Amino acid sequence: MPLPPAQIPHYPVQVLTPDYHIQGMLEPVGPIINYLNDVNRQYIPFLDATVNSLTPGPLSKVSRPQLIIPKTDIVAIYLDDATARASVQHMKRVERYIAYLPGLVCRGEFHLGADTRWQDILSLLVADFFGATAVTSFPLVTLPGPFPQQADLLILNRLHVRMLHLDQA
């Protein structure tokens, strides 16, 4: 008798790209960070997605049952599900940083290896997506939807970090 198909979780997410704010469902196969960092996956699909433009123009709001986004365009992802956020694993050592990304400044904890110098964190990450914890977000643009200003976890894409420094506070 064949086994029933595996249940793939669906997690509500908010996604920021340089041009759009997207709300939808992420359907990761396996651990979330591994799924996002899979080198064979160039696009990330989202279900029940609503896309809002960050700039005025003819495209204000579009909803689609499914869409894909080039993962290189993703600046940040907020997992709007506590179980999903708790599943993301981190290294033990923590440094407080301020990261400047397109449309967003984030103050939070970055997790790094025991021997990693703070200024080498982005160079030594083995993949593009990483979790930042205890994050305070400061949007640099007016977001068309709710994006948390305080989050226990925010997934960032190192390809979009424009500046980074230690938090002196």
CSV table of N, CA and C in Angstrom, one decimal:
chain,number,residue,atom,x,y,z
A,1,MET,N,0.8,-1.2,0.0
A,1,MET,CA,0.0,0.0,0.0
A,1,MET,C,0.9,1.2,0.0
A,2,PRO,N,0.7,2.2,-0.9
A,2,PRO,CA,1.5,3.4,-1.0
A,2,PRO,C,1.3,4.3,0.2
A,3,LEU,N,2.4,5.0,0.6
A,3,LEU,CA,2.3,5.9,1.7
A,3,LEU,C,1.6,7.2,1.2
A,4,PRO,N,0.8,7.8,2.1
A,4,PRO,CA,0.2,9.1,1.7
A,4,PRO,C,1.3,10.2,1.4
A,5,PRO,N,1.0,11.1,0.6
A,5,PRO,CA,2.0,12.2,0.3
A,5,PRO,C,2.3,13.0,1.6
A,6,ALA,N,3.5,13.4,1.7
A,6,ALA,CA,4.0,14.2,2.8
A,6,ALA,C,3.2,15.5,2.9
A,7,GLN,N,2.9,15.9,4.1
A,7,GLN,CA,2.3,17.2,4.2
A,7,GLN,C,3.3,18.3,4.2
A,8,ILE,N,3.2,19.2,3.3
A,8,ILE,CA,4.2,20.3,3.2
A,8,ILE,C,3.5,21.5,4.0
A,9,PRO,N,4.3,22.1,4.9
A,9,PRO,CA,3.7,23.2,5.7
A,9,PRO,C,3.5,24.5,4.8
A,10,HIS,N,2.5,25.2,5.2
A,10,HIS,CA,2.3,26.5,4.6
A,10,HIS,C,2.4,27.6,5.7
A,11,TYR,N,3.3,28.6,5.5
A,11,TYR,CA,3.5,29.6,6.5
A,11,TYR,C,3.2,31.0,5.9
A,12,PRO,N,2.4,31.7,6.6
A,12,PRO,CA,2.1,33.1,6.2
A,12,PRO,C,3.4,33.9,6.3
A,13,VAL,N,3.7,34.7,5.3
A,13,VAL,CA,4.9,35.5,5.2
A,13,VAL,C,4.6,36.9,4.7
A,14,GLN,N,5.6,37.8,5.0
A,14,GLN,CA,5.6,39.1,4.4
A,14,GLN,C,7.0,39.2,3.7
A,15,VAL,N,7.1,39.7,2.5
A,15,VAL,CA,8.3,39.7,1.8
A,15,VAL,C,8.5,41.1,1.3
A,16,LEU,N,9.8,41.6,1.5
A,16,LEU,CA,10.1,42.9,0.9
A,16,LEU,C,11.2,42.7,-0.2
A,17,THR,N,10.9,43.3,-1.4
A,17,THR,CA,11.9,43.4,-2.4
A,17,THR,C,12.2,44.9,-2.6
A,18,PRO,N,13.1,45.3,-3.4
A,18,PRO,CA,13.4,46.7,-3.6
A,18,PRO,C,12.1,47.5,-4.1
A,19,ASP,N,11.2,46.8,-4.8
A,19,ASP,CA,10.1,47.4,-5.4
A,19,ASP,C,8.7,47.0,-4.9
A,20,TYR,N,8.6,45.9,-4.1
A,20,TYR,CA,7.3,45.4,-3.7
A,20,TYR,C,7.3,44.9,-2.3
A,21,HIS,N,6.1,45.0,-1.7
A,21,HIS,CA,5.7,44.3,-0.5
A,21,HIS,C,4.7,43.2,-0.8
A,22,ILE,N,5.1,42.0,-0.4
A,22,ILE,CA,4.2,40.8,-0.8
A,22,ILE,C,3.8,40.2,0.5
A,23,GLN,N,2.5,39.8,0.5
A,23,GLN,CA,2.0,39.0,1.6
A,23,GLN,C,1.4,37.7,1.0
A,24,GLY,N,1.8,36.6,1.5
A,24,GLY,CA,1.3,35.3,1.0
A,24,GLY,C,1.7,34.2,1.8
A,25,MET,N,1.7,33.0,1.2
A,25,MET,CA,2.1,31.8,2.0
A,25,MET,C,3.3,31.2,1.3
A,26,LEU,N,4.3,30.8,2.2
A,26,LEU,CA,5.5,30.1,1.8
A,26,LEU,C,5.3,28.6,2.1
A,27,GLU,N,5.7,27.8,1.1
A,27,GLU,CA,5.5,26.4,1.2
A,27,GLU,C,6.9,25.7,1.1
A,28,PRO,N,7.7,25.8,2.2
A,28,PRO,CA,9.0,25.3,2.1
A,28,PRO,C,9.1,23.7,2.2
A,29,VAL,N,9.9,23.2,1.4
A,29,VAL,CA,10.2,21.7,1.5
A,29,VAL,C,11.5,21.6,2.3
A,30,GLY,N,11.3,21.1,3.5
A,30,GLY,CA,12.4,21.0,4.5
A,30,GLY,C,12.6,22.3,5.3
A,31,PRO,N,13.7,22.4,6.0
A,31,PRO,CA,13.9,23.6,6.9
A,31,PRO,C,13.9,24.8,6.0
A,32,ILE,N,13.3,25.9,6.6
A,32,ILE,CA,13.1,27.1,5.8
A,32,ILE,C,14.4,27.7,5.3
A,33,ILE,N,15.4,27.9,6.1
A,33,ILE,CA,16.7,28.5,5.6
A,33,ILE,C,17.3,27.6,4.6
A,34,ASN,N,17.3,26.3,4.7
A,34,ASN,CA,17.8,25.4,3.7
A,34,ASN,C,17.1,25.6,2.4
A,35,TYR,N,15.8,25.7,2.5
A,35,TYR,CA,14.9,25.8,1.3
A,35,TYR,C,15.3,27.1,0.6
A,36,LEU,N,15.4,28.2,1.3
A,36,LEU,CA,15.7,29.5,0.7
A,36,LEU,C,17.1,29.5,0.1
A,37,ASN,N,18.0,28.8,0.7
A,37,ASN,CA,19.4,28.8,0.3
A,37,ASN,C,19.8,27.7,-0.7
A,38,ASP,N,18.8,26.9,-1.1
A,38,ASP,CA,19.1,25.8,-2.0
A,38,ASP,C,19.6,26.4,-3.3
A,39,VAL,N,20.9,26.1,-3.7
A,39,VAL,CA,21.5,26.6,-4.9
A,39,VAL,C,20.8,26.2,-6.2
A,40,ASN,N,20.0,25.2,-6.1
A,40,ASN,CA,19.3,24.7,-7.3
A,40,ASN,C,18.0,25.5,-7.5
A,41,ARG,N,17.6,26.3,-6.5
A,41,ARG,CA,16.3,27.0,-6.6
A,41,ARG,C,16.6,28.5,-6.8
A,42,GLN,N,16.3,29.0,-8.0
A,42,GLN,CA,16.5,30.4,-8.3
A,42,GLN,C,15.3,31.3,-8.1
A,43,TYR,N,14.1,30.6,-7.9
A,43,TYR,CA,12.9,31.4,-7.7
A,43,TYR,C,12.2,30.8,-6.5
A,44,ILE,N,11.5,31.6,-5.7
A,44,ILE,CA,10.7,31.2,-4.6
A,44,ILE,C,9.3,31.3,-4.9
A,45,PRO,N,8.5,30.3,-4.9
A,45,PRO,CA,7.0,30.4,-5.1
A,45,PRO,C,6.3,30.8,-3.8
A,46,PHE,N,5.2,31.6,-4.0
A,46,PHE,CA,4.3,32.0,-2.9
A,46,PHE,C,2.9,31.7,-3.4
A,47,LEU,N,2.1,31.3,-2.4
A,47,LEU,CA,0.7,31.0,-2.7
A,47,LEU,C,-0.2,32.1,-2.1
A,48,ASP,N,-1.4,32.3,-2.7
A,48,ASP,CA,-2.3,33.3,-2.2
A,48,ASP,C,-1.6,34.6,-1.9
A,49,ALA,N,-0.9,35.1,-2.9
A,49,ALA,CA,-0.1,36.3,-2.8
A,49,ALA,C,-0.8,37.6,-3.2
A,50,THR,N,-0.5,38.6,-2.4
A,50,THR,CA,-1.0,40.0,-2.7
A,50,THR,C,0.3,40.8,-2.8
A,51,VAL,N,0.4,41.5,-3.9
A,51,VAL,CA,1.6,42.3,-4.2
A,51,VAL,C,1.2,43.8,-4.2
A,52,ASN,N,2.0,44.6,-3.4
A,52,ASN,CA,1.8,46.0,-3.4
A,52,ASN,C,3.0,46.7,-3.9
A,53,SER,N,2.9,47.6,-4.8
A,53,SER,CA,4.1,48.4,-5.2
A,53,SER,C,4.5,49.4,-4.1
A,54,LEU,N,5.8,49.6,-4.0
A,54,LEU,CA,6.3,50.5,-3.1
A,54,LEU,C,6.5,51.9,-3.7
A,55,THR,N,6.2,52.0,-5.0
A,55,THR,CA,6.3,53.3,-5.6
A,55,THR,C,5.0,53.6,-6.4
A,56,PRO,N,4.6,54.8,-6.5
A,56,PRO,CA,3.3,55.1,-7.2
A,56,PRO,C,3.4,54.8,-8.6
A,57,GLY,N,2.3,54.3,-9.2
A,57,GLY,CA,2.3,53.9,-10.6
A,57,GLY,C,1.1,53.2,-10.9
A,58,PRO,N,1.0,52.6,-12.1
A,58,PRO,CA,-0.2,51.9,-12.6
A,58,PRO,C,-0.4,50.6,-11.8
A,59,LEU,N,0.6,50.0,-11.3
A,59,LEU,CA,0.4,48.8,-10.5
A,59,LEU,C,0.4,49.1,-9.0
A,60,SER,N,-0.8,49.1,-8.5
A,60,SER,CA,-0.9,49.4,-7.0
A,60,SER,C,-1.0,48.2,-6.2
A,61,LYS,N,-1.9,47.3,-6.6
A,61,LYS,CA,-2.2,46.0,-5.9
A,61,LYS,C,-2.6,44.9,-6.8
A,62,VAL,N,-2.0,43.8,-6.7
A,62,VAL,CA,-2.3,42.6,-7.5
A,62,VAL,C,-2.4,41.4,-6.6
A,63,SER,N,-3.4,40.6,-6.7
A,63,SER,CA,-3.5,39.3,-6.0
A,63,SER,C,-3.5,38.2,-6.9
A,64,ARG,N,-2.8,37.1,-6.6
A,64,ARG,CA,-2.7,36.0,-7.5
A,64,ARG,C,-2.6,34.7,-6.6
A,65,PRO,N,-3.2,33.6,-7.1
A,65,PRO,CA,-3.2,32.4,-6.3
A,65,PRO,C,-1.8,31.8,-6.2
A,66,GLN,N,-0.9,32.1,-7.1
A,66,GLN,CA,0.5,31.7,-7.0
A,66,GLN,C,1.4,32.6,-7.9
A,67,LEU,N,2.5,32.9,-7.3
A,67,LEU,CA,3.5,33.7,-8.1
A,67,LEU,C,4.9,33.3,-7.6
A,68,ILE,N,5.9,33.6,-8.5
A,68,ILE,CA,7.3,33.3,-8.1
A,68,ILE,C,8.1,34.6,-8.1
A,69,ILE,N,9.1,34.6,-7.3
A,69,ILE,CA,10.0,35.8,-7.2
A,69,ILE,C,11.4,35.3,-7.3
A,70,PRO,N,12.2,36.0,-8.1
A,70,PRO,CA,13.7,35.6,-8.1
A,70,PRO,C,14.2,35.8,-6.7
A,71,LYS,N,14.9,34.8,-6.2
A,71,LYS,CA,15.3,34.9,-4.8
A,71,LYS,C,16.3,36.0,-4.6
A,72,THR,N,17.0,36.3,-5.7
A,72,THR,CA,18.0,37.4,-5.5
A,72,THR,C,17.3,38.8,-5.3
A,73,ASP,N,16.0,38.9,-5.6
A,73,ASP,CA,15.3,40.1,-5.4
A,73,ASP,C,14.8,40.3,-4.0
A,74,ILE,N,14.8,39.2,-3.2
A,74,ILE,CA,14.2,39.3,-1.9
A,74,ILE,C,15.2,39.9,-0.9
A,75,VAL,N,14.7,41.0,-0.3
A,75,VAL,CA,15.5,41.8,0.7
A,75,VAL,C,15.3,41.2,2.1
A,76,ALA,N,14.1,41.0,2.5
A,76,ALA,CA,13.7,40.5,3.8
A,76,ALA,C,12.5,39.7,3.8
A,77,ILE,N,12.4,38.7,4.7
A,77,ILE,CA,11.2,37.9,4.8
A,77,ILE,C,10.8,37.9,6.3
A,78,TYR,N,9.6,38.2,6.6
A,78,TYR,CA,9.0,38.0,8.0
A,78,TYR,C,8.1,36.8,7.9
A,79,LEU,N,8.5,35.8,8.8
A,79,LEU,CA,7.6,34.6,8.9
A,79,LEU,C,6.5,35.0,9.9
A,80,ASP,N,5.3,35.0,9.5
A,80,ASP,CA,4.2,35.5,10.3
A,80,ASP,C,3.6,34.3,11.1
A,81,ASP,N,4.5,33.4,11.5
A,81,ASP,CA,4.0,32.2,12.2
A,81,ASP,C,5.1,31.8,13.3
A,82,ALA,N,4.7,31.8,14.5
A,82,ALA,CA,5.7,31.5,15.6
A,82,ALA,C,6.4,30.2,15.5
A,83,THR,N,5.7,29.1,15.0
A,83,THR,CA,6.3,27.8,14.8
A,83,THR,C,7.3,27.9,13.8
A,84,ALA,N,7.1,28.6,12.7
A,84,ALA,CA,8.1,28.7,11.6
A,84,ALA,C,9.3,29.5,12.1
A,85,ARG,N,9.1,30.6,12.8
A,85,ARG,CA,10.2,31.3,13.4
A,85,ARG,C,11.0,30.5,14.3
A,86,ALA,N,10.4,29.7,15.2
A,86,ALA,CA,11.1,28.9,16.1
A,86,ALA,C,11.9,27.8,15.5
A,87,SER,N,11.6,27.4,14.2
A,87,SER,CA,12.3,26.3,13.6
A,87,SER,C,13.6,26.8,13.0
A,88,VAL,N,13.8,28.1,12.9
A,88,VAL,CA,15.1,28.6,12.3
A,88,VAL,C,16.2,28.5,13.3
A,89,GLN,N,17.3,27.8,13.0
A,89,GLN,CA,18.4,27.6,13.9
A,89,GLN,C,19.4,28.7,13.7
A,90,HIS,N,20.2,29.0,14.8
A,90,HIS,CA,21.2,30.0,14.7
A,90,HIS,C,22.4,29.5,15.4
A,91,MET,N,23.6,30.2,15.1
A,91,MET,CA,24.8,30.0,15.8
A,91,MET,C,24.7,30.6,17.2
A,92,LYS,N,25.5,30.2,18.1
A,92,LYS,CA,25.4,30.6,19.5
A,92,LYS,C,25.8,32.1,19.7
A,93,ARG,N,26.9,32.5,19.1
A,93,ARG,CA,27.5,33.8,19.4
A,93,ARG,C,26.7,34.9,18.7
A,94,VAL,N,26.4,35.9,19.5
A,94,VAL,CA,25.6,37.0,19.0
A,94,VAL,C,26.3,38.3,19.1
A,95,GLU,N,26.1,39.1,18.1
A,95,GLU,CA,26.6,40.5,18.0
A,95,GLU,C,25.4,41.4,17.6
A,96,ARG,N,25.3,42.6,18.2
A,96,ARG,CA,24.3,43.5,17.8
A,96,ARG,C,24.8,44.4,16.6
A,97,TYR,N,24.0,44.4,15.6
A,97,TYR,CA,24.4,45.1,14.4
A,97,TYR,C,23.3,46.1,14.0
A,98,ILE,N,23.6,47.0,13.1
A,98,ILE,CA,22.7,47.8,12.3
A,98,ILE,C,23.0,47.5,10.9
A,99,ALA,N,22.0,47.1,10.1
A,99,ALA,CA,22.1,46.7,8.7
A,99,ALA,C,21.3,47.7,7.9
A,100,TYR,N,21.8,48.2,6.8
A,100,TYR,CA,21.1,49.1,5.9
A,100,TYR,C,20.8,48.3,4.6
A,101,LEU,N,19.6,48.2,4.3
A,101,LEU,CA,19.1,47.4,3.1
A,101,LEU,C,18.2,48.4,2.3
A,102,PRO,N,17.9,48.0,1.0
A,102,PRO,CA,17.0,48.8,0.2
A,102,PRO,C,15.7,49.0,0.9
A,103,GLY,N,15.3,50.2,1.3
A,103,GLY,CA,14.0,50.4,1.9
A,103,GLY,C,13.8,50.1,3.4
A,104,LEU,N,14.9,49.6,4.0
A,104,LEU,CA,14.8,49.2,5.4
A,104,LEU,C,16.1,49.2,6.1
A,105,VAL,N,16.1,49.7,7.3
A,105,VAL,CA,17.2,49.6,8.2
A,105,VAL,C,16.8,48.7,9.4
A,106,CYS,N,17.7,47.8,9.7
A,106,CYS,CA,17.4,46.8,10.8
A,106,CYS,C,18.4,46.9,11.9
A,107,ARG,N,18.0,46.9,13.1
A,107,ARG,CA,18.8,46.8,14.3
A,107,ARG,C,18.5,45.5,14.9
A,108,GLY,N,19.5,44.7,15.1
A,108,GLY,CA,19.2,43.4,15.7
A,108,GLY,C,20.4,42.5,16.0
A,109,GLU,N,20.2,41.3,16.4
A,109,GLU,CA,21.2,40.4,16.7
A,109,GLU,C,21.5,39.5,15.5
A,110,PHE,N,22.8,39.5,15.1
A,110,PHE,CA,23.3,38.6,14.1
A,110,PHE,C,24.1,37.5,14.8
A,111,HIS,N,23.9,36.3,14.2
A,111,HIS,CA,24.6,35.1,14.9
A,111,HIS,C,25.8,34.7,14.0
A,112,LEU,N,26.9,34.5,14.7
A,112,LEU,CA,28.1,34.2,13.9
A,112,LEU,C,28.9,33.1,14.7
A,113,GLY,N,29.9,32.6,14.0
A,113,GLY,CA,30.8,31.6,14.5
A,113,GLY,C,31.7,32.1,15.6
A,114,ALA,N,32.2,31.2,16.5
A,114,ALA,CA,32.9,31.6,17.7
A,114,ALA,C,34.2,32.4,17.3
A,115,ASP,N,34.8,32.1,16.2
A,115,ASP,CA,36.1,32.8,15.8
A,115,ASP,C,35.9,33.9,14.7
A,116,THR,N,34.6,34.1,14.3
A,116,THR,CA,34.4,35.1,13.2
A,116,THR,C,34.5,36.5,13.7
A,117,ARG,N,35.3,37.3,13.0
A,117,ARG,CA,35.4,38.7,13.3
A,117,ARG,C,34.1,39.4,12.9
A,118,TRP,N,33.6,40.4,13.6
A,118,TRP,CA,32.3,41.0,13.3
A,118,TRP,C,32.3,41.5,11.8
A,119,GLN,N,33.4,42.1,11.4
A,119,GLN,CA,33.4,42.7,10.0
A,119,GLN,C,33.4,41.6,8.9
A,120,ASP,N,33.6,40.3,9.3
A,120,ASP,CA,33.7,39.3,8.3
A,120,ASP,C,32.4,38.5,8.2
A,121,ILE,N,31.4,38.9,8.9
A,121,ILE,CA,30.2,38.0,9.0
A,121,ILE,C,29.5,37.8,7.7
A,122,LEU,N,29.4,38.8,6.8
A,122,LEU,CA,28.7,38.6,5.5
A,122,LEU,C,29.6,37.8,4.6
A,123,SER,N,30.9,38.0,4.6
A,123,SER,CA,31.8,37.3,3.8
A,123,SER,C,31.8,35.8,4.1
A,124,LEU,N,31.7,35.5,5.3
A,124,LEU,CA,31.8,34.1,5.8
A,124,LEU,C,30.5,33.3,5.8
A,125,LEU,N,29.4,34.0,5.6
A,125,LEU,CA,28.1,33.2,5.6
A,125,LEU,C,28.2,32.2,4.4
A,126,VAL,N,27.7,31.0,4.6
A,126,VAL,CA,27.8,30.0,3.6
A,126,VAL,C,26.7,30.1,2.5
A,127,ALA,N,25.7,31.0,2.8
A,127,ALA,CA,24.6,31.1,1.9
A,127,ALA,C,24.1,32.6,2.0
A,128,ASP,N,23.1,32.9,1.2
A,128,ASP,CA,22.7,34.3,1.2
A,128,ASP,C,21.7,34.7,2.2
A,129,PHE,N,20.7,33.8,2.6
A,129,PHE,CA,19.7,34.1,3.5
A,129,PHE,C,20.1,33.7,4.9
A,130,PHE,N,19.9,34.6,5.9
A,130,PHE,CA,20.3,34.3,7.3
A,130,PHE,C,19.2,34.9,8.2
A,131,GLY,N,19.1,34.4,9.4
A,131,GLY,CA,18.2,34.9,10.3
A,131,GLY,C,18.8,36.0,11.3
A,132,ALA,N,18.1,37.1,11.5
A,132,ALA,CA,18.5,38.1,12.5
A,132,ALA,C,17.4,38.0,13.5
A,133,THR,N,17.8,38.1,14.8
A,133,THR,CA,16.9,38.0,15.9
A,133,THR,C,16.8,39.3,16.6
A,134,ALA,N,15.7,39.5,17.5
A,134,ALA,CA,15.5,40.7,18.3
A,134,ALA,C,15.6,41.9,17.4
A,135,VAL,N,14.9,41.9,16.3
A,135,VAL,CA,15.1,43.0,15.3
A,135,VAL,C,14.1,44.1,15.5
A,136,THR,N,14.6,45.3,15.3
A,136,THR,CA,13.7,46.5,15.2
A,136,THR,C,14.0,47.0,13.8
A,137,SER,N,12.9,47.1,13.0
A,137,SER,CA,12.9,47.6,11.6
A,137,SER,C,12.5,49.0,11.5
A,138,PHE,N,13.2,49.7,10.7
A,138,PHE,CA,12.9,51.1,10.4
A,138,PHE,C,12.7,51.2,8.9
A,139,PRO,N,11.5,51.2,8.4
A,139,PRO,CA,11.2,51.3,6.9
A,139,PRO,C,11.7,52.7,6.4
A,140,LEU,N,12.3,52.7,5.3
A,140,LEU,CA,12.8,54.0,4.7
A,140,LEU,C,11.8,54.5,3.7
A,141,VAL,N,10.7,53.7,3.4
A,141,VAL,CA,9.7,54.0,2.5
A,141,VAL,C,8.4,53.7,3.2
A,142,THR,N,7.3,54.3,2.7
A,142,THR,CA,6.0,54.0,3.3
A,142,THR,C,5.5,52.6,2.7
A,143,LEU,N,5.4,51.7,3.6
A,143,LEU,CA,5.0,50.3,3.2
A,143,LEU,C,3.4,50.3,3.1
A,144,PRO,N,2.9,49.6,2.1
A,144,PRO,CA,1.5,49.6,1.8
A,144,PRO,C,0.8,48.6,2.7
A,145,GLY,N,1.5,47.8,3.5
A,145,GLY,CA,0.9,46.8,4.4
A,145,GLY,C,1.7,46.7,5.7
A,146,PRO,N,1.1,46.0,6.6
A,146,PRO,CA,1.8,45.9,7.9
A,146,PRO,C,3.1,45.1,7.8
A,147,PHE,N,4.1,45.7,8.2
A,147,PHE,CA,5.4,45.0,8.3
A,147,PHE,C,5.9,45.2,9.8
A,148,PRO,N,6.3,44.2,10.5
A,148,PRO,CA,6.5,44.4,11.9
A,148,PRO,C,7.7,45.3,12.2
A,149,GLN,N,7.6,46.2,13.1
A,149,GLN,CA,8.7,47.0,13.5
A,149,GLN,C,9.5,46.3,14.6
A,150,GLN,N,8.9,45.4,15.3
A,150,GLN,CA,9.6,44.6,16.3
A,150,GLN,C,9.4,43.1,15.9
A,151,ALA,N,10.4,42.4,15.8
A,151,ALA,CA,10.3,41.0,15.4
A,151,ALA,C,11.3,40.1,16.1
A,152,ASP,N,10.9,39.0,16.5
A,152,ASP,CA,11.9,38.1,17.2
A,152,ASP,C,12.8,37.4,16.1
A,153,LEU,N,12.4,37.4,14.8
A,153,LEU,CA,13.2,36.9,13.7
A,153,LEU,C,12.8,37.6,12.4
A,154,LEU,N,13.8,38.0,11.7
A,154,LEU,CA,13.6,38.5,10.3
A,154,LEU,C,14.7,37.8,9.5
A,155,ILE,N,14.3,37.2,8.4
A,155,ILE,CA,15.3,36.6,7.5
A,155,ILE,C,15.7,37.7,6.5
A,156,LEU,N,17.0,37.9,6.4
A,156,LEU,CA,17.6,38.9,5.5
A,156,LEU,C,18.4,38.2,4.4
A,157,ASN,N,18.6,38.9,3.3
A,157,ASN,CA,19.4,38.4,2.2
A,157,ASN,C,20.7,39.3,2.2
A,158,ARG,N,21.8,38.6,2.4
A,158,ARG,CA,23.1,39.4,2.5
A,158,ARG,C,23.4,40.1,1.2
A,159,LEU,N,22.9,39.7,0.1
A,159,LEU,CA,23.1,40.3,-1.2
A,159,LEU,C,22.6,41.8,-1.2
A,160,HIS,N,21.7,42.1,-0.3
A,160,HIS,CA,21.1,43.4,-0.3
A,160,HIS,C,21.6,44.3,0.9
A,161,VAL,N,22.5,43.8,1.7
A,161,VAL,CA,23.0,44.6,2.8
A,161,VAL,C,24.0,45.6,2.2
A,162,ARG,N,23.6,46.9,2.3
A,162,ARG,CA,24.4,47.9,1.6
A,162,ARG,C,25.5,48.5,2.6
A,163,MET,N,25.2,48.5,3.9
A,163,MET,CA,26.1,48.9,4.9
A,163,MET,C,25.8,48.1,6.2
A,164,LEU,N,26.8,47.9,7.0
A,164,LEU,CA,26.7,47.1,8.2
A,164,LEU,C,27.7,47.7,9.3
A,165,HIS,N,27.2,47.8,10.5
A,165,HIS,CA,28.1,48.2,11.5
A,165,HIS,C,27.6,47.7,12.9
A,166,LEU,N,28.5,47.6,13.8
A,166,LEU,CA,28.1,47.2,15.2
A,166,LEU,C,27.2,48.2,15.8
A,167,ASP,N,26.2,47.8,16.6
A,167,ASP,CA,25.3,48.7,17.3
A,167,ASP,C,26.0,49.2,18.5
A,168,GLN,N,26.3,50.4,18.6
A,168,GLN,CA,27.0,51.0,19.8
A,168,GLN,C,26.1,51.2,21.0
A,169,ALA,N,24.8,51.1,20.8
A,169,ALA,CA,23.9,51.4,22.0
A,169,ALA,C,24.0,50.3,23.0
